[in-house]
Coordinates of C-alpha atoms in Angstrom, one line a residue:
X15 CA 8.3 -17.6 -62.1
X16 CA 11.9 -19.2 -61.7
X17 CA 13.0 -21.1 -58.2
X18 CA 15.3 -17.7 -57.4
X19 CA 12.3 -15.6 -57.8
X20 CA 9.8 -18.0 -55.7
X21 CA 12.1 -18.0 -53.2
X22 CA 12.6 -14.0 -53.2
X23 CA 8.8 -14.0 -52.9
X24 CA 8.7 -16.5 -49.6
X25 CA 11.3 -14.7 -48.2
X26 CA 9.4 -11.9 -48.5
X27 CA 6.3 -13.1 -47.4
X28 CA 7.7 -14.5 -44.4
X29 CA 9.4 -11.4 -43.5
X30 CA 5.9 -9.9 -43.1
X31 CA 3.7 -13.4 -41.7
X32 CA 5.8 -14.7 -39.7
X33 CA 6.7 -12.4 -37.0
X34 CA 3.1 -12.0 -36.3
X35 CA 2.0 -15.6 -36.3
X36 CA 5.1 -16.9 -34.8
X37 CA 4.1 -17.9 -30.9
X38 CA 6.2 -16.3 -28.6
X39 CA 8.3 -17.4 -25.7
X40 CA 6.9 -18.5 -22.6
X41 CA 7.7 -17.3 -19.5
X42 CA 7.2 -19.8 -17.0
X43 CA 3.7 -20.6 -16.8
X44 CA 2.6 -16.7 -16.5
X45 CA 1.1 -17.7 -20.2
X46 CA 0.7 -20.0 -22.8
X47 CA 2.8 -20.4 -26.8
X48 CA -0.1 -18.1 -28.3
X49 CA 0.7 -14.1 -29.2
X50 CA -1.7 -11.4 -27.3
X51 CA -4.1 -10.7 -29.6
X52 CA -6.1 -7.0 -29.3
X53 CA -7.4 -4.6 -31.5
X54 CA -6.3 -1.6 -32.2
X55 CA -9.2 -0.2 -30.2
X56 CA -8.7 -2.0 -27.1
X57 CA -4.7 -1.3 -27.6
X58 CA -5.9 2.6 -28.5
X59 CA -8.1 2.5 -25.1
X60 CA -5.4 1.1 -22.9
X61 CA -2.2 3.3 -23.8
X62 CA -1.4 7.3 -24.1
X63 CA -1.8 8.2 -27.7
X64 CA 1.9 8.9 -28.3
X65 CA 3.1 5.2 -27.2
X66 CA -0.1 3.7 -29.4
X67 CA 1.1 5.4 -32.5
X68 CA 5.1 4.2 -32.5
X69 CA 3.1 0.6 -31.3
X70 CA 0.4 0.0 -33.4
X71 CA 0.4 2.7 -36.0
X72 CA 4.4 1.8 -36.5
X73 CA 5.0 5.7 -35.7
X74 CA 8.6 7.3 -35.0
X75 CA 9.0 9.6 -31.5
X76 CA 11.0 12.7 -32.0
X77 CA 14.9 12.1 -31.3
X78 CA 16.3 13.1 -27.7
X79 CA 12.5 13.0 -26.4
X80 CA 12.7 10.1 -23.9
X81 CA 13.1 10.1 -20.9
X82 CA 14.5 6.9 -21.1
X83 CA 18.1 8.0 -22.8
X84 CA 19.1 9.0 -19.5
X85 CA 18.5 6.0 -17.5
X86 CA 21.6 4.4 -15.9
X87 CA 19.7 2.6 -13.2
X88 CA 20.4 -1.9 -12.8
X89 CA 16.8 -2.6 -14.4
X90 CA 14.4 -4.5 -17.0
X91 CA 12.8 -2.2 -20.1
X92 CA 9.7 -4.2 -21.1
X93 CA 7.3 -3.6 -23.8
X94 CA 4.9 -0.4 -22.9
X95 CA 1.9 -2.4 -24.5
X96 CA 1.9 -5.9 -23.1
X97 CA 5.3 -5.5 -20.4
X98 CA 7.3 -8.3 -22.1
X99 CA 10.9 -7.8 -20.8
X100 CA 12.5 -7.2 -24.3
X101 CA 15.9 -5.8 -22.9
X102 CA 18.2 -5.6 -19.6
X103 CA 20.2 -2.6 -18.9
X104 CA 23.3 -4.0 -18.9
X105 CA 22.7 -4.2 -22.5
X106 CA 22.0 -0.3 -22.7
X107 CA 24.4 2.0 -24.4
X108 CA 25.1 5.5 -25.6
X109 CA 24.8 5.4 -29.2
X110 CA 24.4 9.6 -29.7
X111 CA 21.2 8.9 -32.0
X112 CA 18.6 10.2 -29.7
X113 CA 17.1 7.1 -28.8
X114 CA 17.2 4.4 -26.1
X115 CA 19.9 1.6 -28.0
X116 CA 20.7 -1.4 -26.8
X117 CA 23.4 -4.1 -28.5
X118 CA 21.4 -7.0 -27.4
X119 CA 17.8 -8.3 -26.4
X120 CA 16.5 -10.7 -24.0
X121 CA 15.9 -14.4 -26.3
X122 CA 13.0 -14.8 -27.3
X123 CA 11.5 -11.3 -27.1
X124 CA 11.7 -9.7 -30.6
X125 CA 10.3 -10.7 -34.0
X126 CA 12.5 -8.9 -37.2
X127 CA 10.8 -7.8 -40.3
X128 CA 12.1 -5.7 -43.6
X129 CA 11.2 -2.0 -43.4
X130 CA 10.8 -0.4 -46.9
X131 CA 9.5 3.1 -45.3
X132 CA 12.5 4.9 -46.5
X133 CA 12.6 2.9 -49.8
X134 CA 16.1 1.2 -49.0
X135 CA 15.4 -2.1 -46.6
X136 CA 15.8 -1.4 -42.7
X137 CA 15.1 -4.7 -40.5
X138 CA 12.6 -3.9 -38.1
X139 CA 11.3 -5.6 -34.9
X140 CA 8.6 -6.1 -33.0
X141 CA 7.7 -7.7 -29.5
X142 CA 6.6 -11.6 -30.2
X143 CA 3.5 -11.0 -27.1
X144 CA 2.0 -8.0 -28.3
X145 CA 3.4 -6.9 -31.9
X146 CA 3.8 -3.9 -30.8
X147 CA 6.5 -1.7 -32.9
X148 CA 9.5 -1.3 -30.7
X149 CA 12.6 0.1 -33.8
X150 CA 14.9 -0.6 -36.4
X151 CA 18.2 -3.1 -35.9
X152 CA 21.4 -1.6 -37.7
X153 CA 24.5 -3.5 -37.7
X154 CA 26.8 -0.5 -36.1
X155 CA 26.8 -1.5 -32.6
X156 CA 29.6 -2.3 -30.1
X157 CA 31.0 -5.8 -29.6
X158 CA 30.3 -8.5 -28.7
X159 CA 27.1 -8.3 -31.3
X160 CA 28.0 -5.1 -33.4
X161 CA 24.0 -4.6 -33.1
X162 CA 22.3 -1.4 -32.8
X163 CA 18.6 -1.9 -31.2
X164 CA 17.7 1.7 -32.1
X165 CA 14.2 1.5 -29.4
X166 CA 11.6 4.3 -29.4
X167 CA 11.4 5.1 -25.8
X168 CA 7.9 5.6 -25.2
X169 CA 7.4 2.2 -26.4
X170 CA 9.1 1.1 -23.4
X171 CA 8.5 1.1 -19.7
X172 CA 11.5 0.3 -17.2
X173 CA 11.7 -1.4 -14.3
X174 CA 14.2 -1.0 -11.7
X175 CA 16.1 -4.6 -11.0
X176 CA 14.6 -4.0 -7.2
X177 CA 10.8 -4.1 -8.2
X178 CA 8.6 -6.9 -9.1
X179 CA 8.5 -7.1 -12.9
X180 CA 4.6 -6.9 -13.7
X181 CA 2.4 -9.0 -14.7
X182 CA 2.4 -9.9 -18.5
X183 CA -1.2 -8.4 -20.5
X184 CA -3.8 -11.0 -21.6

């Protein structure tokens, strides 16, 4: 194996380890550096079946399904698994796919990986707590990031900016 192809391969590999040992951000003092770490059992238990497939089973809802396109409301959407704010809604937009988008994420919140469902690469991403499978990033957003954050909705919950966000999962 040649040093281009060794480095194709760690590339790779990283793509796939590292978002899921990678300790996530902290939040602070609500938890420690270490990633929430559950079965697919317990996570099967403690969700509906529909948000434990897109999750855990890296499942797709059915476009224009979500309730969640329509919300306009000043808010948080946090992971549906573990409640990790991932996005705030002044980061929402209409992108006329079906699904929730957003052109930016709150730091720290996501892990990216390469997607090779559809054969050609997609860069998918995850929440750093839980894992949980959250959608694909394109590069056709608006400005300033040109990002499209392409969310299933039932793996999110929303918060509206006037409640208490709750309390991370452990």
């Amino acid at each position: 194996m040649d040093r281009r192809q060794t480095l194709r391969w760690l590339s790779c590999l990283s793509a796939f380890v590292l978002p899921i040992a990678a300790p996530g951000p902290s939040r602070a003092g609500e938890r420690g550096d270490t990633p929430l770490q559950k079965t697919k059992a317990e996570w099967a238990k403690l969700l509906p079946q529909p948000a434990y497939r897109v999750l855990f089973e890296e499942d797709t809802e059915r476009a224009g399904s979500s309730p969640l396109n329509h919300e306009k409301r000043d808010g948080t959407f946090v992971c549906a698994a573990c409640y990790l704010p991932l996005f705030d809604s002044s980061k929402k937009y209409e992108s006329g796919t079906g699904w929730p988008s957003f052109w930016d994420h709150l730091p720290g919140s996501i892990a990216t990986r390469t997607d090779f469902k559809l054969i050609y690469p997609r860069t998918e991403y995850h929440c750093v707590h839980c894992g949980g499978h959250q959608g694909h990033v394109f590069n056709d957003g608006p400005k300033p990031t040109g990002k499209r954050y392409c969310n299933n909705g039932v793996a999110l919950a929303f918060v509206p900016r006037t409640d208490k966000l709750p309390e991370l999962r452990t």
